[in-house]
Amino acid sequence: MPACSPTRNPFTAQETPAVGVAIEGLSKSFGPRLVLDNITLSVEPGEIFVLMGPSGSGKSVLLRHIVGLEAPSAGRVTINRQDATAETTREHVRMAIVFQAGALFNSLSVYDNLALYLREHRVTNEAGIREKVMRALQILSLEGAAEKFPSELSGGMKKRVAIARALVMEPQLMLYDEPTSELDPVMSATISEIIASLKNEYHVTTVVVSHDRDLALNIAERVGILMDGRLIFLGTPDQLRQPEDPQVANFLYPKIDLKNPRYKQLET
Amino acid sequence: MKQLLSIFESFGSTLELLVRAGSYVGTLPRQRARFIEQCYLIGYTTLPIVAILSFFIGSVLALQAGYSMQNFGAKQFIGSLVGLSMARELGPVMVAILLAGRVGSAITAELASMKVYQEVDALVTMNIPPARMLVLPRLAAALAMVPVLAIIADLVGWFGGAIVAKYVAFISIEPESYFAVLRRYMVFKDVLNGLIKAESFGFVVVLVCCNIGLNTRGGPREIGAAVTRAVVVSLILILVLDYFITKALM
Ligand SMILES: Nc1ncnc2c1ncn2[C@@H]1O[C@H](COP(=O)(O)OP(=O)(O)OP(=O)(O)O)[C@@H](O)[C@H]1O
Ligand SMILES: [Mg+2]
């Protein structure tokens, strides 16, 4: 994959190449259960890729492979042609993931959750860190929560803190696992705007797992749909507006049929 | 066979964790806040229970020794008996056991819950190695605090013995002669051997508890199981190591 389109690295104002992700023939099983089945796709540098699919189809597991937290059973995942599971890859490429459950550090305050990365990597001094952290909190309307602990936050606030924590890392590769699932419509729109503007300003390569049709249709450049561990659709949002594949159509635009509900169809 | 394999596996992963943590020793100065916090948790909060237990162990030692020695007219040697047993064996082992129960279990619980709730995954993706941030400060704090705890255990135990020796009617040995005998039959090497033991136990306990915590998978039930396993493995290791270190130091 060509390392093209230079991005401004927000930390150093130097030009760094945007990163691309290549997934080749990726399969993953947990014990006897095949969760990902021979997936091949690539995310171009600076692209916004939205991954959709029913619950349990393997979306989160796929994201974990991209950041190298999970080792493939077969096939491989590379980031800028470096193996995703190699430790050196994380040293070369700044990547951040917003976990589905937030994964906040429960023993640290919200402020320290955001500051940890900057402190550990000695990105800047405490004053600089304060500025970055407060700005990220402000973007996500969390100014009042800085001194709170994760256990004192609502579900949606935790999600926003997780997003803020990823933003302060100023990553080149950003992965979101259902960023808007617990948020109100306005906040969801804000998140979509953030994702789009990070791409426009910094060429951040982005993968978003989401059930949010609006988000997918508005900001995605390409969409993939995962079902039972297989990629059943890969294309542009426009192709999704009138999907040809009945499986895809049924997933994206399910009819709510009160006369013949799905759970009753199961019984017969 | 399967169990044997898993024992070797945990041994390997523990060793690997040690090497990893060791490779970050240079970062210790800038992690001093974490180091001090861990020193506080390992040292200061364990101190009261160490003091209470060693006081009573010293007392009981003196009592038993006085009781069995009175018939031989050898009770003036109580001081050396209490002194040597505390310093060479009971002090270090007791500190290690308390450390396993009080600190080791807490370490495993904390790290296991960080693992289960994906906090460790978050650290890894932030390129902050858990071995550096979570393990190294704890190991260093154990190395720093365990000898202190062991020395305090020795002193308090000796003191407990002295009190029993003086006030129990069938013994009644004055503290001066108790401590004089204690000093006469003990050399610095006896105390040093004990400290080496305590240091080894403490280090192994903290390392093993960290490793078990970081390798936990599953949910709340597995966190509980991990804590139990950490304590049991620690206790076994303390007693097995005790034999071999004692033998090696003879
Ligand atoms: N560590 C694991 N061990 C065993 N099975 C797992 C593990 N992680 C995930 N799975 C299984 O893999 C499948 C896919 O899980 P995954 O979390 O990727 O789903 P998902 O697409 O993210 O669903 P959702 O939209 O509900 O978050 C599930 O059936 C799950 O049970
Ligand atoms: Mg998921």
Coordinates of C-alpha atoms and ligand atoms in Angstrom, one line a residue:
Chain A
M1 CA 0.0 0.0 0.0
P2 CA 1.5 3.4 -0.9
A3 CA 2.3 5.6 2.0
C4 CA 1.0 8.7 0.3
S5 CA -0.7 12.0 1.3
P6 CA 1.4 13.5 4.0
T7 CA -0.4 14.5 7.2
R8 CA 0.6 17.2 9.6
N9 CA 1.5 15.5 12.8
P10 CA -0.3 17.5 15.4
F11 CA 2.4 16.9 18.0
T12 CA 5.4 18.1 16.1
A13 CA 4.0 19.9 13.2
Q14 CA 6.1 17.7 11.0
E15 CA 4.8 16.0 7.9
T16 CA 4.2 12.3 8.5
P17 CA 2.7 9.9 6.1
A18 CA -0.9 8.8 6.8
V19 CA -1.1 5.2 7.6
G20 CA -3.0 2.5 5.7
V21 CA -4.3 -0.8 7.1
A22 CA -4.3 -4.0 5.1
I23 CA -6.2 -7.1 6.2
E24 CA -5.4 -10.2 4.1
G25 CA -7.2 -13.4 4.5
L26 CA -7.8 -12.9 8.2
S27 CA -9.5 -15.7 10.1
K28 CA -9.9 -16.0 13.8
S29 CA -11.3 -18.8 15.9
F30 CA -11.8 -19.0 19.6
G31 CA -11.6 -22.7 20.4
P32 CA -13.9 -24.4 17.9
R33 CA -15.8 -21.2 17.1
L34 CA -14.9 -19.4 13.9
V35 CA -15.5 -15.7 14.5
L36 CA -13.8 -14.2 11.5
D37 CA -13.8 -16.0 8.3
N38 CA -11.2 -15.1 5.6
I39 CA -11.6 -11.4 5.6
T40 CA -9.7 -9.3 3.1
L41 CA -10.0 -5.6 3.0
S42 CA -7.8 -2.5 3.1
V43 CA -8.3 0.9 4.6
E44 CA -6.6 3.5 2.6
P45 CA -4.5 6.2 4.3
G46 CA -6.7 9.0 5.4
E47 CA -9.9 7.2 4.7
I48 CA -13.0 6.9 6.9
F49 CA -14.1 3.3 6.8
V50 CA -17.4 2.3 8.5
L51 CA -17.9 -1.3 9.6
M52 CA -21.4 -2.4 10.3
G53 CA -23.0 -5.7 11.1
P54 CA -25.3 -7.5 13.5
S55 CA -24.4 -8.0 17.1
G56 CA -21.9 -10.8 17.6
S57 CA -20.8 -10.7 14.0
G58 CA -17.1 -10.1 14.9
K59 CA -16.7 -6.4 14.5
S60 CA -15.0 -5.8 17.9
V61 CA -12.8 -8.8 17.3
L62 CA -11.8 -7.3 13.9
L63 CA -10.8 -4.0 15.5
R64 CA -8.8 -5.8 18.2
H65 CA -6.8 -7.4 15.4
I66 CA -6.1 -4.1 13.8
V67 CA -4.5 -2.7 17.0
G68 CA -2.7 -6.0 17.5
L69 CA -4.4 -7.0 20.7
E70 CA -5.4 -10.3 19.1
A71 CA -3.3 -12.6 17.0
P72 CA -4.8 -14.0 13.8
S73 CA -5.5 -17.7 13.5
A74 CA -4.8 -17.3 9.8
G75 CA -3.9 -14.5 7.5
R76 CA -2.4 -11.2 8.6
V77 CA -3.1 -7.6 9.4
T78 CA -0.5 -5.0 8.5
I79 CA -0.3 -1.3 9.3
N80 CA 1.9 0.6 6.8
R81 CA 3.2 -2.9 5.8
Q82 CA 4.3 -3.6 9.4
D83 CA 2.7 -6.5 11.2
A84 CA 0.0 -5.3 13.6
T85 CA 0.9 -7.7 16.4
A86 CA 4.6 -6.5 16.5
E87 CA 5.4 -4.2 19.4
T88 CA 7.5 -2.0 17.2
T89 CA 4.4 -1.2 15.1
R90 CA 2.9 0.7 18.0
E91 CA 6.1 2.6 18.4
H92 CA 6.1 3.7 14.8
V93 CA 2.4 4.4 14.4
R94 CA 0.3 6.3 16.9
M95 CA -3.0 4.5 17.1
A96 CA -5.9 4.9 19.4
I97 CA -9.0 2.8 19.9
V98 CA -12.2 3.8 21.6
F99 CA -13.3 0.5 23.2
Q100 CA -16.9 -0.5 23.1
A101 CA -17.1 -0.5 26.9
G102 CA -14.8 2.6 27.3
A103 CA -12.0 0.8 29.1
L104 CA -11.3 3.9 31.2
F105 CA -8.7 3.6 34.0
N106 CA -11.0 3.2 37.0
S107 CA -8.4 4.3 39.5
L108 CA -7.7 7.6 37.8
S109 CA -9.8 10.7 37.5
V110 CA -11.1 11.7 34.1
Y111 CA -8.4 14.3 33.9
D112 CA -5.7 11.8 34.6
N113 CA -7.2 9.3 32.2
L114 CA -6.7 11.8 29.5
A115 CA -3.3 13.0 30.7
L116 CA -1.8 9.5 31.2
Y117 CA -0.7 9.1 27.6
L118 CA 0.8 12.6 27.3
R119 CA 2.7 12.1 30.6
E120 CA 4.0 8.7 29.9
H121 CA 5.3 9.7 26.5
R122 CA 6.5 13.0 27.8
V123 CA 4.8 14.8 25.0
T124 CA 4.9 18.2 26.6
N125 CA 5.0 19.8 30.1
E126 CA 2.2 19.9 32.6
A127 CA 0.9 23.2 31.3
G128 CA 0.8 21.9 27.8
I129 CA -0.9 18.8 28.9
R130 CA -3.5 20.7 30.8
E131 CA -4.3 22.7 27.7
K132 CA -4.7 19.6 25.5
V133 CA -6.7 17.8 28.0
M134 CA -9.1 20.7 28.8
R135 CA -9.6 21.3 25.1
A136 CA -10.5 17.6 24.5
L137 CA -12.9 17.7 27.4
Q138 CA -14.4 20.9 26.1
I139 CA -15.0 19.4 22.6
L140 CA -17.0 16.7 24.2
S141 CA -18.8 18.9 26.7
L142 CA -17.1 17.3 29.7
E143 CA -15.5 20.3 31.4
G144 CA -17.4 19.7 34.6
A145 CA -16.3 16.0 34.8
A146 CA -12.5 16.5 34.9
E147 CA -12.2 15.6 38.6
K148 CA -14.7 12.9 38.6
F149 CA -13.8 9.2 38.6
P150 CA -15.2 6.8 36.0
S151 CA -17.5 5.1 38.5
E152 CA -19.2 8.5 39.0
L153 CA -20.1 8.9 35.3
S154 CA -23.1 7.9 33.2
G155 CA -22.7 5.4 30.4
G156 CA -22.7 8.1 27.7
M157 CA -20.2 10.2 29.6
K158 CA -17.9 7.3 29.9
K159 CA -18.1 6.9 26.2
R160 CA -17.3 10.5 25.6
V161 CA -14.4 10.4 28.0
A162 CA -13.1 7.4 26.1
I163 CA -13.3 9.4 22.9
A164 CA -11.6 12.4 24.5
R165 CA -8.9 10.1 25.7
A166 CA -8.3 8.9 22.2
L167 CA -8.4 12.4 20.8
V168 CA -5.6 13.7 23.1
M169 CA -3.3 11.0 21.7
E170 CA -3.6 12.8 18.3
P171 CA -3.4 9.4 16.6
Q172 CA -2.6 8.7 13.0
L173 CA -4.9 5.7 13.1
M174 CA -8.2 6.0 15.0
L175 CA -10.6 3.2 15.7
Y176 CA -14.0 3.7 17.2
D177 CA -16.1 0.8 18.5
E178 CA -19.7 2.0 18.5
P179 CA -18.9 5.6 19.5
T180 CA -22.4 6.9 19.3
S181 CA -24.4 4.0 20.6
E182 CA -25.1 5.5 24.0
L183 CA -25.3 9.2 23.0
D184 CA -28.2 11.5 22.3
P185 CA -28.7 12.7 18.6
V186 CA -26.9 16.0 19.0
M187 CA -23.9 14.4 20.7
S188 CA -23.9 11.7 18.0
A189 CA -23.8 14.4 15.3
T190 CA -20.9 16.1 17.2
I191 CA -19.0 12.8 17.1
S192 CA -19.6 12.4 13.4
E193 CA -18.3 15.9 12.8
I194 CA -15.2 15.3 14.9
I195 CA -14.5 12.1 12.9
A196 CA -14.9 13.9 9.6
S197 CA -12.8 16.9 10.6
L198 CA -10.0 14.8 12.0
K199 CA -9.8 13.3 8.5
N200 CA -10.0 16.6 6.7
E201 CA -7.5 18.4 8.9
Y202 CA -5.0 15.7 9.8
H203 CA -5.7 12.8 7.3
V204 CA -6.3 10.6 10.3
T205 CA -7.1 7.1 9.0
T206 CA -10.4 6.0 10.7
V207 CA -12.3 2.8 11.2
V208 CA -15.7 3.2 12.8
V209 CA -17.8 0.3 14.0
S210 CA -21.3 1.6 14.2
H211 CA -25.0 0.8 13.9
D212 CA -25.7 4.4 13.2
R213 CA -27.0 4.6 9.6
D214 CA -26.8 8.4 9.6
L215 CA -23.2 8.4 10.6
A216 CA -22.4 5.7 8.0
L217 CA -24.2 7.5 5.1
N218 CA -22.9 10.9 6.0
I219 CA -19.2 10.5 6.8
A220 CA -18.1 7.1 5.5
E221 CA -16.1 6.9 2.3
R222 CA -16.5 3.2 2.3
V223 CA -18.7 0.8 4.2
G224 CA -18.2 -2.8 5.0
I225 CA -20.9 -5.1 6.4
L226 CA -19.9 -8.1 8.5
M227 CA -22.3 -10.9 9.0
D228 CA -21.3 -14.1 10.9
G229 CA -17.7 -13.3 10.5
R230 CA -17.9 -12.8 6.7
L231 CA -17.7 -9.6 4.8
I232 CA -21.0 -9.6 2.9
F233 CA -20.7 -6.0 1.5
L234 CA -17.9 -3.7 0.7
G235 CA -18.7 -0.5 -1.1
T236 CA -19.6 3.2 -1.0
P237 CA -22.4 4.7 1.1
D238 CA -24.3 5.5 -2.1
Q239 CA -24.5 1.8 -3.0
L240 CA -26.1 1.3 0.5
R241 CA -29.0 3.7 -0.1
Q242 CA -30.6 1.2 -2.5
P243 CA -28.9 -2.1 -1.6
E244 CA -29.4 -4.9 -4.1
D245 CA -28.5 -7.8 -1.7
P246 CA -31.7 -8.7 0.2
Q247 CA -29.5 -9.6 3.3
V248 CA -28.0 -6.2 3.3
A249 CA -31.3 -4.5 2.7
N250 CA -33.0 -6.4 5.5
F251 CA -30.1 -5.5 7.9
L252 CA -30.1 -1.8 7.1
Y253 CA -33.8 -1.2 6.7
P254 CA -35.6 -3.8 8.8
K255 CA -39.3 -3.5 8.6
I256 CA -41.1 -3.2 11.9
D257 CA -44.0 -5.5 11.4
L258 CA -46.4 -5.4 14.3
K259 CA -48.7 -8.0 12.8
N260 CA -46.1 -10.6 12.3
P261 CA -43.3 -9.9 14.7
R262 CA -39.9 -11.5 14.3
Y263 CA -39.9 -13.3 17.7
K264 CA -43.2 -15.0 16.7
Q265 CA -41.7 -16.1 13.4
L266 CA -39.0 -17.9 15.5
E267 CA -41.6 -19.9 17.4
T268 CA -43.2 -21.5 14.3
Chain B
M1 CA 0.5 -34.0 32.0
K2 CA -1.7 -31.0 31.2
Q3 CA -1.1 -29.6 34.6
L4 CA 2.6 -30.0 34.4
L5 CA 2.6 -28.2 31.1
S6 CA 0.6 -25.3 32.5
I7 CA 3.1 -25.1 35.4
F8 CA 5.9 -24.7 33.0
E9 CA 3.9 -22.2 31.0
S10 CA 3.3 -20.0 34.0
F11 CA 6.9 -20.3 35.0
G12 CA 7.9 -19.1 31.6
S13 CA 5.5 -16.2 31.5
T14 CA 6.6 -15.2 35.0
L15 CA 10.2 -15.2 33.9
E16 CA 9.3 -13.2 30.7
L17 CA 7.4 -10.6 32.8
L18 CA 10.5 -10.3 35.0
V19 CA 12.8 -9.7 32.1
R20 CA 10.4 -7.2 30.6
A21 CA 10.0 -5.3 33.9
G22 CA 13.7 -5.4 34.3
S23 CA 14.3 -3.9 30.9
Y24 CA 12.5 -0.7 32.1
V25 CA 14.6 -0.2 35.3
G26 CA 15.8 3.1 33.8
T27 CA 12.3 4.6 33.9
L28 CA 12.1 4.1 37.7
P29 CA 13.3 7.6 38.6
R30 CA 10.5 9.2 36.7
Q31 CA 8.0 6.7 38.1
R32 CA 8.9 7.7 41.7
A33 CA 5.4 8.8 42.5
R34 CA 4.1 5.3 41.7
F35 CA 7.1 3.7 43.5
I36 CA 6.3 5.7 46.7
E37 CA 2.6 4.9 46.5
Q38 CA 3.5 1.2 46.3
C39 CA 6.0 1.5 49.1
Y40 CA 3.2 3.0 51.2
L41 CA 0.9 0.1 50.3
I42 CA 3.4 -2.7 50.7
G43 CA 5.3 -1.3 53.7
Y44 CA 3.3 1.1 55.7
T45 CA -0.1 -0.6 55.6
T46 CA 1.4 -4.1 56.3
L47 CA 3.4 -2.8 59.3
P48 CA 0.8 -3.0 62.0
I49 CA -0.1 -6.6 61.3
V50 CA 3.6 -7.6 61.0
A51 CA 4.2 -6.0 64.3
I52 CA 1.3 -7.6 66.1
L53 CA 2.0 -11.1 64.7
S54 CA 5.8 -11.0 65.3
F55 CA 5.2 -9.8 68.9
F56 CA 3.1 -12.8 69.6
I57 CA 5.3 -15.2 67.8
G58 CA 8.2 -14.0 69.8
S59 CA 6.2 -14.3 73.0
V60 CA 5.0 -17.8 72.2
L61 CA 8.5 -18.9 71.3
A62 CA 9.8 -17.7 74.6
L63 CA 6.9 -19.4 76.4
Q64 CA 7.4 -22.7 74.7
A65 CA 11.1 -22.6 75.1
G66 CA 10.9 -21.7 78.8
Y67 CA 8.4 -24.5 79.4
S68 CA 10.4 -27.2 77.8
M69 CA 13.8 -26.0 78.9
Q70 CA 13.0 -25.4 82.6
N71 CA 13.6 -29.1 83.4
F72 CA 17.1 -29.0 81.9
G73 CA 18.0 -25.8 83.7
A74 CA 18.7 -24.4 80.2
K75 CA 16.2 -21.6 80.3
Q76 CA 18.9 -18.9 80.3
F77 CA 19.4 -19.8 76.6
I78 CA 15.9 -18.6 75.7
G79 CA 17.3 -15.4 74.4
S80 CA 19.4 -17.1 71.8
L81 CA 16.6 -19.5 70.8
V82 CA 14.1 -16.7 70.2
G83 CA 16.7 -14.5 68.5
L84 CA 17.9 -17.1 66.1
S85 CA 14.5 -18.5 65.2
M86 CA 13.0 -15.1 64.6
A87 CA 15.9 -13.8 62.5
R88 CA 16.7 -16.9 60.5
E89 CA 13.3 -18.4 59.9
L90 CA 10.1 -17.1 61.5
G91 CA 10.6 -13.4 60.8
P92 CA 11.2 -13.7 57.0
V93 CA 8.5 -16.5 56.5
M94 CA 5.9 -14.6 58.5
V95 CA 6.5 -11.4 56.6
A96 CA 6.3 -13.2 53.3
I97 CA 3.1 -15.0 54.3
L98 CA 1.5 -11.7 55.4
L99 CA 2.7 -10.1 52.2
A100 CA 1.1 -12.8 50.1
G101 CA -2.2 -12.6 52.0
R102 CA -2.4 -8.8 52.3
V103 CA -0.5 -7.3 49.4
G104 CA -0.2 -10.1 46.9
S105 CA -3.9 -10.7 46.9
A106 CA -4.6 -7.0 46.4
I107 CA -2.1 -6.8 43.6
T108 CA -3.7 -9.7 41.8
A109 CA -7.2 -8.4 42.3
E110 CA -6.3 -5.0 41.0
L111 CA -4.4 -6.2 37.9
A112 CA -6.9 -8.9 37.1
S113 CA -9.7 -6.4 37.1
M114 CA -7.7 -4.1 35.0
K115 CA -7.2 -7.0 32.6
V116 CA -10.7 -8.1 32.5
Y117 CA -12.1 -4.6 32.1
Q118 CA -9.7 -4.0 29.2
E119 CA -7.7 -1.3 31.0
V120 CA -4.6 -3.3 30.2
D121 CA -5.6 -3.5 26.6
A122 CA -6.0 0.3 26.6
L123 CA -2.4 0.6 28.0
V124 CA -1.0 -1.7 25.4
T125 CA -2.6 0.3 22.5
M126 CA -1.2 3.5 24.1
N127 CA 2.2 1.9 23.9
I128 CA 2.5 2.1 27.6
P129 CA 3.9 -1.4 28.6
P130 CA 2.0 -2.8 31.6
A131 CA 5.3 -4.3 32.8
R132 CA 6.7 -0.8 33.0
M133 CA 3.8 1.0 34.6
L134 CA 2.1 -1.7 36.7
V135 CA 4.8 -4.3 37.5
L136 CA 8.1 -2.5 37.9
P137 CA 7.1 0.0 40.6
R138 CA 5.6 -2.9 42.6
L139 CA 8.7 -5.0 42.3
A140 CA 10.9 -2.2 43.3
A141 CA 8.8 -1.2 46.2
A142 CA 8.8 -4.9 47.4
L143 CA 12.6 -4.9 47.2
A144 CA 12.8 -1.7 49.2
M145 CA 10.2 -2.4 51.9
V146 CA 10.4 -6.2 52.6
P147 CA 13.8 -6.0 54.4
V148 CA 12.5 -3.1 56.5
L149 CA 9.5 -5.2 57.5
A150 CA 11.7 -8.2 58.2
I151 CA 13.9 -6.2 60.5
I152 CA 10.9 -4.8 62.3
A153 CA 9.5 -8.3 62.7
D154 CA 12.8 -9.5 64.2
L155 CA 13.0 -6.6 66.6
V156 CA 9.4 -6.8 67.8
G157 CA 9.6 -10.6 68.1
W158 CA 12.8 -10.4 70.2
F159 CA 11.1 -7.8 72.4
G160 CA 8.0 -10.0 72.8
G161 CA 10.2 -12.8 73.9
A162 CA 11.9 -10.6 76.4
I163 CA 8.7 -9.5 78.0
V164 CA 7.5 -13.1 78.4
A165 CA 10.8 -14.1 79.7
K166 CA 10.7 -11.5 82.4
Y167 CA 7.1 -11.7 83.5
V168 CA 6.2 -15.3 83.2
A169 CA 6.8 -16.7 86.7
F170 CA 8.4 -20.0 85.8
I171 CA 10.9 -18.3 83.5
S172 CA 11.7 -14.9 85.0
I173 CA 14.8 -13.9 83.1
E174 CA 15.8 -10.3 83.2
P175 CA 15.9 -8.5 79.8
E176 CA 19.6 -7.7 80.3
S177 CA 20.6 -11.4 80.4
Y178 CA 18.0 -12.3 77.8
F179 CA 19.5 -9.8 75.3
A180 CA 23.1 -10.7 76.4
V181 CA 22.6 -14.3 75.5
L182 CA 20.8 -13.3 72.3
R183 CA 23.8 -11.3 71.2
R184 CA 26.4 -13.8 72.3
Y185 CA 25.0 -16.7 70.2
M186 CA 24.0 -14.7 67.2
V187 CA 26.1 -13.3 64.5
F188 CA 25.3 -10.7 61.9
K189 CA 25.2 -13.4 59.3
D190 CA 22.1 -14.9 60.9
V191 CA 20.2 -11.7 60.5
L192 CA 21.6 -11.2 57.0
N193 CA 20.5 -14.7 55.9
G194 CA 17.0 -13.9 57.2
L195 CA 16.9 -10.7 55.2
I196 CA 18.1 -12.4 52.0
K197 CA 15.3 -14.9 52.5
A198 CA 12.7 -12.3 53.1
E199 CA 13.8 -10.3 50.1
S200 CA 13.6 -13.3 47.9
F201 CA 10.2 -14.3 49.1
G202 CA 8.8 -10.8 48.8
F203 CA 10.1 -10.4 45.3
V204 CA 8.8 -13.7 44.1
V205 CA 5.4 -13.2 45.8
V206 CA 4.9 -9.8 44.1
L207 CA 6.2 -11.0 40.7
V208 CA 3.9 -14.1 40.8
C209 CA 0.9 -12.1 41.9
C210 CA 1.4 -9.6 39.1
N211 CA 1.8 -12.3 36.5
I212 CA -1.3 -14.1 37.6
G213 CA -3.3 -10.9 37.7
L214 CA -2.2 -9.9 34.2
N215 CA -3.0 -13.3 32.7
T216 CA -6.5 -13.4 34.0
R217 CA -9.2 -13.9 31.4
G218 CA -13.0 -13.8 31.7
G219 CA -15.1 -11.9 34.3
P220 CA -15.6 -11.3 38.0
R221 CA -15.6 -15.0 38.8
E222 CA -12.2 -15.4 37.2
I223 CA -10.9 -12.4 39.2
G224 CA -11.8 -14.1 42.4
A225 CA -10.2 -17.4 41.2
A226 CA -7.1 -15.5 40.2
V227 CA -6.7 -14.0 43.7
T228 CA -7.1 -17.4 45.4
R229 CA -4.6 -19.0 43.0
A230 CA -2.1 -16.2 43.6
V231 CA -2.2 -16.6 47.3
V232 CA -2.0 -20.4 47.2
V233 CA 0.9 -20.4 44.7
S234 CA 2.6 -17.7 46.7
L235 CA 2.4 -19.7 49.9
I236 CA 3.7 -22.9 48.2
L237 CA 6.5 -21.0 46.6
I238 CA 7.5 -19.4 50.0
L239 CA 7.8 -22.7 51.7
V240 CA 9.6 -24.5 48.8
L241 CA 12.0 -21.6 48.3
D242 CA 12.5 -21.5 52.1
Y243 CA 14.0 -24.9 52.1
F244 CA 16.3 -24.3 49.2
I245 CA 17.5 -20.9 50.2
T246 CA 18.1 -22.1 53.8
K247 CA 20.1 -25.0 52.4
A248 CA 22.0 -22.8 50.0
L249 CA 22.9 -20.3 52.8
M250 CA 24.2 -22.9 55.2
Ligands
LIG1 N1 -12.2 -13.6 23.9 C1 -13.2 -14.3 23.3 N2 -13.3 -15.6 23.5 C2 -14.2 -16.3 23.0 N3 -15.1 -15.8 22.1 C3 -15.1 -14.5 21.9 C4 -14.1 -13.7 22.4 N4 -14.3 -12.4 22.0 C5 -15.4 -12.5 21.2 N5 -15.9 -13.7 21.1 C6 -17.0 -14.2 20.3 O1 -16.8 -13.6 19.0 C7 -18.1 -13.2 18.4 C8 -17.9 -11.8 17.9 O2 -17.8 -11.0 19.0 P1 -17.6 -9.4 18.8 O3 -17.4 -8.8 20.1 O4 -16.6 -9.1 17.8 O5 -19.1 -9.0 18.3 P2 -19.5 -7.6 17.7 O6 -19.7 -7.7 16.3 O7 -18.6 -6.5 18.2 O8 -21.0 -7.5 18.4 P3 -21.6 -6.2 19.1 O9 -22.2 -5.4 18.0 O10 -22.7 -6.8 20.0 O11 -20.6 -5.5 19.9 C9 -19.1 -13.4 19.5 O12 -19.9 -14.5 19.2 C10 -18.3 -13.6 20.8 O13 -19.0 -14.6 21.6
MG2 MG -18.7 -5.1 19.6

